[in-house]
Structure formats: C-alpha cells, structure tokens
Amino acid sequence: MLKYMSAGESHGKGILAVLEGVPKGLFICENFINNELKRRQAGVGRGERMNIEDDKVEIFSGVYEGFSTGAPIALIVKNKDYRQKQDKEYCAPRAGHADLAGCLKYNQKDFYTISERASARETVSRVLAGSVAKLFLKELDINVMSRIVSVFDESDDIKIEKLIKKTQQDGDTLGGIIMIKAQNMIAGVGSHVHYDRKLDYHISSHLISVQGIKSVEFGIGKEYAGLLGSKAHDSIGINNGKIVRSTNQCGGIEGGISNGEDIVISVSQKPIPTTKIPQNSINLKIGEVCVTEYVRSDACAVHSCAVVCESALSIVLMQEILRTLGGDTMNEVRERAFAKRRVKDEFFGK
Ligand code: EPS
C-alpha cells in the first residue's frame, strides 16, 4: 500500500514529501520532477514569492542509481525565503483562510504558525509526490493532464489572462474551474464492496484537501441532477467484439470502480482569501474590530492549482492501482497491469 506524507512550512527550511510503498525499479527522473515543480510555479497572477523561489528537488532517500529501491522515498525542496524569526503579530484573521479556525482549534491569538502550514506553499509536496506517481503511471501508459475551464466568468485563455492582470492591479483575487483527466486508465481499479475502497471516495478526498478547492465533480457532475435516468447514463454496446460506451458522462468510474474510460473530474477553486483590498476582521488580542493587513500572496493560482490537482489525482491512482494489483517490483506491477487490461480487451475472447 502506498502512503504519502507531507511536511514543511511556507517560510520554514523547506517542503518535504515522503512516499512509502513505491515498488522497486521505478526510474525516478529528477529532470521530470523539476519540470513539474516549474509548472507549479508558473501561471499568470502569481505573487512575488515565485520570483524568489526556484524550486528544485533534492532526492534524500529511497533511490539508488536513479531507480527506486523499495524503501521510503523522501524528497525535499529547500525554501529560499526561509525566515528564522517573526517579530510581527498576526492577529487579524482573514475570512476564508485557516487563521481564525486554527486559532480556535489551538486556543491561540496569533495565527502565524497556522498560516505557515495552511499556506499553498505546501502544494510543493503534492507535486513532489505527484511527480513520482506520474512516472509510475507513465510506466503503465496512463497519462494525467489538466485544462483550465474558466476563471471567474471567463473561459477564453486571452481574456482570462487580461482579467487576472486587471484584478491583480485592483488588489483583488480570483478562483476558477479546472478539469483533470487520466487517459488510458486500467478497468477494475477500486471496489464497490466498501465505502473506503471506492476509487471516487479516494480521489474526491485527496482533491478536496488541495488548498482552495471547494467542489469535486465526476464526469458531468451536478448536471446529472437535471437529467432523466434514461438519458443520463453511458449506454453499453459492442463493436468488433469489444465493449464500447456511447459517452463518458460518468467520468470513467461506476460503482467506485474504474470502467476503463478516461477518468474526468472538474474541481472549483475559491478566490484566494488574502486580498490587497482590506477586509473586515477582528483583532484577536484586543477583541476589537479592525481590517486585515495585506501579506504577500497570489491574485490567482488556478494555473498552478491545475498542476497540483494532476499530482493529487496521480497519487491516488498510483495508490489504488497498487492496492488492486500489488507487486514488489515494477516488473511485477507491469505484468499485473497488462493482465488486468486483458480482462476488458479480451472479455469475449481474442
Ligand atoms: C505559495 C507561496 C506563498 C504564497 C501562496 C502560494 O508564499 P508567500 O506567503 O511567501 O507569498 O505566495 O500561498 C497562498 C496563496 C496562501 O494562501 O498561503 C506557493 O509556493 O505556491
């Protein structure tokens, strides 16, 4: 079973990812990981921090001569903007951020340590682990990608860019909708037998845990609610002796199990709570109303979030494929994946 843990604070020494359960013999391509980290840093609307950082992976453990050894893989990105001491007080919580809820949880009046961990800088860890998962999926010919559907009320790329730049100048922030897809998925991953073995249970819980994500939809998602049962589902047919589906409205998962179609998911990201425009708050130390103080942030992180969501989906797919197939080495996993694919491809014989 694959296990993933993240650690690190936004302005601490760095961000870490630990992956336990990676089969032996997976090629861990450092250039690929660094390229994914670069993709996460890019995108219009990003704040000044991205001009400071140049995220690069340090492979700490679990890799020998470029290949996974079967031991836990620890990956580190060191923060350039590492600050040892904070004299400032952080007492005016931002609505929509973890500031207030975190202070109530720990009964503290300064939210510095809360926001340090809640920060979207943590998504570096998702991309570190997600890059390894993507390399694993590529070995099984599964490709994970994403696309920006919309930002605020715009869906045209050029208009989106203009809108983000204008909003950034105005001191406000934006969210949007992202579509994520896994192509050439193996059928039969996940299970209908228990809630916590359903593939969509794992995918949705990972994606909703990405900073700012407020909804996760599979296939046509909430559009289902407005359709008749006779029109809503992807009819089952046969062509040249192979099972075919007319459409993929369900997004590749039925009954918690992958059905072999592409996995298609849409997520929405809320606008970032840190705005240059001051917002109403209260000073937690003195108990009086005040306005929020601006701290450096992004105006829009939808493009970056798309890369993070690809990573989150990849981690879950790797985890659930390994749960279904098992295997100590990549050779074993490849053989079992091939055998699993044959079930659908040769369902009615060759
Ligand atoms: C981020 C790093 C952070 C923020 C942003 C994402 O750096 P800093 O706080 O030093 O500017 O730019 O985090 C948030 C949007 C947030 O809400 O915390 C990153 O590396 O992606």
Coordinates of C-alpha atoms and ligand atoms in Angstrom, one line a residue:
M1 CA 0.0 0.0 0.0
L2 CA 1.3 3.4 -0.9
K3 CA 1.4 6.0 1.9
Y4 CA 2.1 9.7 1.3
M5 CA 3.1 12.3 3.9
S6 CA 3.9 15.9 3.6
A7 CA 5.8 18.3 6.0
G8 CA 7.2 21.8 6.0
E9 CA 6.1 25.4 6.4
S10 CA 5.8 28.2 3.9
H11 CA 8.8 30.1 5.3
G12 CA 10.5 27.2 7.1
K13 CA 13.6 25.4 5.9
G14 CA 11.7 23.6 3.1
I15 CA 8.9 21.4 2.0
L16 CA 9.1 17.6 2.1
A17 CA 7.3 14.6 0.7
V18 CA 7.7 11.0 1.8
L19 CA 6.3 8.2 -0.3
E20 CA 6.2 4.7 1.3
G21 CA 5.4 1.6 -0.8
V22 CA 6.9 2.6 -4.1
P23 CA 7.8 -0.7 -5.8
K24 CA 11.4 -1.3 -6.6
G25 CA 12.7 -0.4 -10.0
L26 CA 10.8 2.8 -10.9
F27 CA 13.0 5.3 -12.7
I28 CA 12.9 8.5 -10.6
C29 CA 13.7 11.1 -13.2
E30 CA 15.0 14.3 -11.4
N31 CA 14.5 16.4 -14.5
F32 CA 10.9 15.4 -14.7
I33 CA 10.2 16.3 -11.1
N34 CA 12.0 19.7 -11.5
N35 CA 9.9 20.4 -14.6
E36 CA 6.7 19.6 -12.7
L37 CA 7.9 22.0 -9.9
K38 CA 8.5 24.7 -12.5
R39 CA 5.0 24.2 -14.0
R40 CA 3.5 24.6 -10.5
Q41 CA 5.4 27.9 -10.0
A42 CA 4.3 29.3 -13.3
G43 CA 1.0 30.9 -14.4
V44 CA -0.4 34.5 -14.6
G45 CA -1.5 36.1 -11.3
R46 CA 1.3 34.6 -9.1
G47 CA 2.8 36.7 -6.3
E48 CA 6.3 38.0 -5.8
R49 CA 7.3 34.8 -3.9
M50 CA 7.6 33.0 -7.2
N51 CA 10.3 35.4 -8.3
I52 CA 12.3 34.5 -5.2
E53 CA 11.9 30.7 -5.3
D54 CA 13.4 28.4 -7.9
D55 CA 12.0 25.1 -6.6
K56 CA 14.4 22.2 -7.2
V57 CA 14.2 18.7 -5.8
E58 CA 16.7 17.1 -3.6
I59 CA 16.3 13.3 -3.5
F60 CA 17.0 12.4 0.1
S61 CA 16.3 8.7 0.2
G62 CA 14.9 5.6 -1.4
V63 CA 16.6 6.0 -4.8
Y64 CA 19.8 4.2 -5.9
E65 CA 21.4 4.8 -9.3
G66 CA 18.2 6.6 -10.5
F67 CA 15.8 3.8 -9.5
S68 CA 13.5 3.3 -6.5
T69 CA 14.9 0.7 -4.1
G70 CA 11.6 -0.2 -2.4
A71 CA 12.5 1.9 0.7
P72 CA 10.6 5.1 1.6
I73 CA 11.3 7.9 -0.9
A74 CA 11.9 11.3 0.7
L75 CA 12.0 14.4 -1.5
I76 CA 12.9 17.9 -0.4
V77 CA 12.6 21.4 -1.8
K78 CA 14.5 24.0 0.2
N79 CA 12.9 27.4 0.7
K80 CA 15.0 30.3 -0.4
D81 CA 12.7 32.6 1.6
Y82 CA 13.5 31.0 4.9
R83 CA 12.8 33.3 7.8
Q84 CA 14.1 32.2 11.2
K85 CA 12.2 34.8 13.4
Q86 CA 9.0 36.7 13.1
D87 CA 8.7 39.9 15.3
K88 CA 5.3 40.8 13.7
E89 CA 2.0 39.9 15.3
Y90 CA -0.6 38.1 13.1
C91 CA -3.9 38.8 15.0
A92 CA -6.4 40.0 12.3
P93 CA -7.6 36.7 10.7
R94 CA -8.6 36.6 7.0
A95 CA -12.0 35.2 6.3
G96 CA -11.7 32.1 4.2
H97 CA -8.2 31.3 5.4
A98 CA -7.4 28.8 8.2
D99 CA -6.4 31.7 10.5
L100 CA -9.4 32.0 12.8
A101 CA -10.5 28.4 12.8
G102 CA -6.9 27.4 13.6
C103 CA -6.7 29.8 16.5
L104 CA -9.9 28.4 17.9
K105 CA -8.6 24.9 17.5
Y106 CA -5.3 25.5 19.3
N107 CA -6.6 28.4 21.6
Q108 CA -4.0 30.9 20.4
K109 CA -4.4 34.5 19.4
D110 CA -1.6 34.8 16.8
F111 CA -2.2 32.8 13.7
Y112 CA 1.4 32.8 12.3
T113 CA 2.1 29.1 12.8
I114 CA -1.4 28.2 11.5
S115 CA -1.0 30.2 8.2
E116 CA 2.6 28.9 7.8
R117 CA 1.3 25.3 7.5
A118 CA -2.0 26.1 5.8
S119 CA -0.2 28.1 3.0
A120 CA -0.5 26.8 -0.5
R121 CA 3.3 26.5 -0.4
E122 CA 2.5 23.0 0.9
T123 CA 1.4 22.1 -2.6
V124 CA 5.1 21.8 -3.5
S125 CA 4.9 18.5 -1.5
R126 CA 1.9 17.3 -3.5
V127 CA 3.9 17.9 -6.7
L128 CA 6.9 16.1 -5.4
A129 CA 4.9 13.0 -4.6
G130 CA 2.7 13.5 -7.7
S131 CA 5.7 13.6 -10.0
V132 CA 6.8 10.1 -8.7
A133 CA 3.2 8.9 -9.1
K134 CA 3.1 10.3 -12.7
L135 CA 6.3 8.5 -13.5
F136 CA 4.7 5.3 -12.2
L137 CA 1.5 5.8 -14.2
K138 CA 3.5 6.5 -17.4
E139 CA 5.1 3.1 -17.0
L140 CA 1.6 1.7 -17.2
D141 CA 0.7 4.0 -20.2
I142 CA -1.6 6.2 -18.1
N143 CA -1.4 9.9 -18.8
V144 CA -2.7 12.6 -16.4
M145 CA -3.4 16.1 -17.7
S146 CA -5.5 19.2 -16.9
R147 CA -7.1 22.2 -18.5
I148 CA -8.4 25.5 -17.2
V149 CA -12.2 25.6 -17.9
S150 CA -12.8 29.1 -16.5
V151 CA -11.5 31.8 -14.3
F152 CA -14.3 33.9 -12.7
D153 CA -16.7 34.4 -15.6
E154 CA -14.2 34.0 -18.5
S155 CA -13.3 30.8 -20.4
D156 CA -11.1 32.3 -23.2
D157 CA -7.4 32.0 -22.5
I158 CA -6.5 35.5 -23.6
K159 CA -9.4 37.1 -21.8
I160 CA -8.5 35.1 -18.6
E161 CA -5.0 36.5 -18.7
K162 CA -6.3 40.0 -19.1
L163 CA -8.8 39.6 -16.3
I164 CA -6.2 38.2 -13.9
K165 CA -3.8 41.0 -14.6
K166 CA -6.5 43.7 -14.1
T167 CA -7.8 42.0 -10.9
Q168 CA -4.2 41.8 -9.5
Q169 CA -3.8 45.6 -10.2
D170 CA -7.1 46.2 -8.4
G171 CA -5.8 44.3 -5.3
D172 CA -8.4 41.5 -5.6
T173 CA -8.3 37.8 -6.2
L174 CA -9.9 35.2 -8.4
G175 CA -10.8 31.5 -8.5
G176 CA -11.9 29.2 -11.2
I177 CA -12.7 25.7 -12.6
I178 CA -10.2 23.1 -13.6
M179 CA -10.7 19.8 -15.5
I180 CA -8.4 16.9 -14.7
K181 CA -8.2 13.8 -16.8
A182 CA -6.4 10.4 -16.6
Q183 CA -6.2 8.8 -20.1
N184 CA -6.0 5.1 -20.7
M185 CA -7.0 4.1 -17.2
I186 CA -7.0 0.4 -16.3
A187 CA -10.5 -1.0 -15.7
G188 CA -11.2 -2.7 -12.4
V189 CA -9.3 -0.4 -10.0
G190 CA -11.2 0.5 -6.8
S191 CA -14.1 -1.5 -5.4
H192 CA -17.8 -1.5 -4.8
V193 CA -17.6 -3.5 -1.6
H194 CA -16.7 -0.9 1.0
Y195 CA -17.1 2.9 1.1
D196 CA -13.3 3.3 1.8
R197 CA -12.3 1.2 -1.2
K198 CA -14.2 3.2 -3.7
L199 CA -12.0 5.0 -6.2
D200 CA -14.1 8.1 -6.3
Y201 CA -14.0 8.3 -2.4
H202 CA -10.2 8.4 -2.5
I203 CA -10.0 10.8 -5.5
S204 CA -12.5 13.3 -4.1
S205 CA -11.0 13.3 -0.6
H206 CA -7.5 14.0 -2.0
L207 CA -8.7 16.7 -4.3
I208 CA -10.9 18.5 -1.8
S209 CA -7.8 18.6 0.5
V210 CA -5.9 20.8 -2.1
Q211 CA -5.8 24.4 -0.8
G212 CA -8.8 26.4 -2.0
I213 CA -10.7 23.5 -3.6
K214 CA -14.4 23.7 -2.8
S215 CA -16.0 21.1 -5.1
V216 CA -15.1 18.0 -6.9
E217 CA -17.3 16.6 -9.7
F218 CA -17.0 13.4 -11.7
G219 CA -17.9 13.5 -15.4
I220 CA -20.9 15.7 -15.8
G221 CA -21.2 16.0 -12.0
K222 CA -24.1 18.2 -10.9
E223 CA -25.7 18.2 -14.4
Y224 CA -26.9 14.7 -13.6
A225 CA -29.5 16.2 -11.2
G226 CA -31.3 17.7 -14.2
L227 CA -31.4 14.6 -16.4
L228 CA -33.8 11.6 -16.8
G229 CA -32.4 8.2 -15.9
S230 CA -33.0 7.0 -19.5
K231 CA -30.8 9.8 -20.9
A232 CA -28.2 10.3 -18.2
H233 CA -26.1 7.1 -18.5
D234 CA -23.4 6.0 -20.9
S235 CA -25.0 3.2 -22.8
I236 CA -23.2 -0.1 -23.2
G237 CA -22.5 -1.6 -26.6
I238 CA -20.2 -3.9 -28.5
N239 CA -18.0 -3.1 -31.5
N240 CA -15.7 -5.7 -33.2
G241 CA -16.1 -7.9 -30.2
K242 CA -15.1 -5.2 -27.8
I243 CA -17.1 -3.5 -25.1
V244 CA -17.8 0.1 -26.0
R245 CA -19.6 3.0 -24.2
S246 CA -21.5 5.6 -26.2
T247 CA -20.4 8.5 -24.0
N248 CA -18.4 9.1 -20.8
Q249 CA -20.7 11.2 -18.7
C250 CA -19.8 9.4 -15.5
G251 CA -16.1 10.3 -15.9
G252 CA -14.7 6.7 -16.0
I253 CA -15.9 5.4 -12.6
E254 CA -19.0 3.3 -11.9
G255 CA -19.8 1.8 -8.5
G256 CA -16.5 3.1 -7.2
I257 CA -14.6 1.1 -9.9
S258 CA -12.7 2.4 -12.9
N259 CA -14.5 1.2 -16.1
G260 CA -11.6 1.7 -18.4
E261 CA -12.8 5.0 -19.9
D262 CA -10.8 8.2 -19.2
I263 CA -11.2 9.5 -15.6
V264 CA -12.6 13.0 -16.0
I265 CA -13.0 15.3 -13.0
S266 CA -13.8 19.0 -12.5
V267 CA -12.8 21.0 -9.4
S268 CA -13.6 24.5 -8.4
Q269 CA -11.1 26.7 -6.6
K270 CA -12.3 29.6 -4.5
P271 CA -10.6 33.1 -4.8
I272 CA -7.5 33.4 -2.6
P273 CA -8.6 34.9 0.8
T274 CA -5.6 37.3 1.0
T275 CA -6.6 40.5 -0.8
K276 CA -4.8 43.9 -1.0
I277 CA -8.3 45.4 -0.6
P278 CA -8.7 45.4 3.2
Q279 CA -11.5 43.2 4.6
N280 CA -13.3 43.3 7.9
S281 CA -11.8 41.4 10.7
I282 CA -11.2 41.5 14.5
N283 CA -8.0 41.8 16.4
L284 CA -7.9 38.6 18.4
K285 CA -5.6 40.0 21.1
I286 CA -7.6 43.1 22.0
G287 CA -11.1 41.9 20.8
E288 CA -11.8 44.9 18.6
V289 CA -13.0 45.2 15.0
C290 CA -10.2 46.1 12.5
V291 CA -9.4 45.4 8.9
T292 CA -7.0 42.8 7.5
E293 CA -3.4 43.7 6.8
Y294 CA -2.1 42.7 3.4
V295 CA 0.5 40.0 3.3
R296 CA 2.1 38.9 0.0
S297 CA 0.1 36.4 -1.9
D298 CA -1.2 35.4 -5.3
A299 CA -4.0 37.1 -7.2
C300 CA -5.0 33.9 -8.9
A301 CA -3.5 30.4 -8.5
V302 CA -5.8 28.5 -10.9
H303 CA -3.0 27.5 -13.3
S304 CA -0.7 26.4 -10.5
C305 CA -3.6 24.6 -8.9
A306 CA -4.2 22.6 -12.1
V307 CA -0.7 21.1 -11.8
V308 CA -1.3 20.3 -8.1
C309 CA -4.6 18.6 -8.9
E310 CA -2.9 16.5 -11.6
S311 CA -0.5 15.5 -8.8
A312 CA -3.2 14.7 -6.3
L313 CA -5.1 12.6 -8.9
S314 CA -1.8 10.8 -9.8
I315 CA -1.0 9.9 -6.2
V316 CA -4.5 8.4 -5.7
L317 CA -4.4 6.4 -8.9
M318 CA -0.9 5.0 -8.0
Q319 CA -2.2 4.2 -4.5
E320 CA -5.3 2.4 -5.7
I321 CA -3.6 0.6 -8.7
L322 CA -1.1 -0.8 -6.2
R323 CA -3.9 -1.7 -3.8
T324 CA -5.7 -3.6 -6.6
L325 CA -2.6 -5.1 -8.3
G326 CA 0.0 -5.3 -5.6
G327 CA 3.6 -6.1 -6.6
D328 CA 7.1 -5.6 -5.1
T329 CA 8.9 -4.6 -8.2
M330 CA 7.9 -2.6 -11.3
N331 CA 8.3 -5.7 -13.4
E332 CA 5.6 -7.4 -11.3
V333 CA 3.3 -4.3 -11.5
R334 CA 3.7 -4.0 -15.2
E335 CA 2.9 -7.7 -15.8
R336 CA -0.2 -7.5 -13.5
A337 CA -1.4 -4.3 -15.2
F338 CA -1.0 -6.0 -18.5
A339 CA -3.1 -9.0 -17.3
K340 CA -5.7 -6.6 -15.8
R341 CA -6.1 -4.7 -19.1
R342 CA -6.5 -8.1 -20.9
V343 CA -9.7 -8.8 -18.9
K344 CA -11.5 -5.9 -20.7
D345 CA -9.7 -6.2 -24.0
E346 CA -10.4 -10.0 -24.3
F347 CA -13.7 -10.2 -22.5
F348 CA -15.3 -12.1 -25.3
G349 CA -12.1 -13.9 -26.3
K350 CA -9.4 -12.7 -28.7
Ligands
EPS1 C1 2.9 29.9 -2.4 C2 3.7 30.6 -1.5 C3 3.2 31.6 -0.7 C4 2.0 32.3 -1.3 C5 1.0 31.4 -1.8 C6 1.5 30.2 -2.6 O1 4.3 32.5 -0.4 P1 4.2 33.8 0.4 O2 3.2 33.6 1.5 O3 5.6 33.9 1.0 O4 3.9 34.9 -0.5 O5 2.5 33.1 -2.4 O6 0.2 30.9 -0.7 C7 -1.1 31.3 -0.6 C8 -1.8 31.6 -1.6 C9 -1.7 31.1 0.7 O7 -2.9 31.3 0.8 O8 -0.9 30.9 1.6 C10 3.4 28.8 -3.3 O9 4.6 28.4 -3.2 O10 2.6 28.4 -4.1

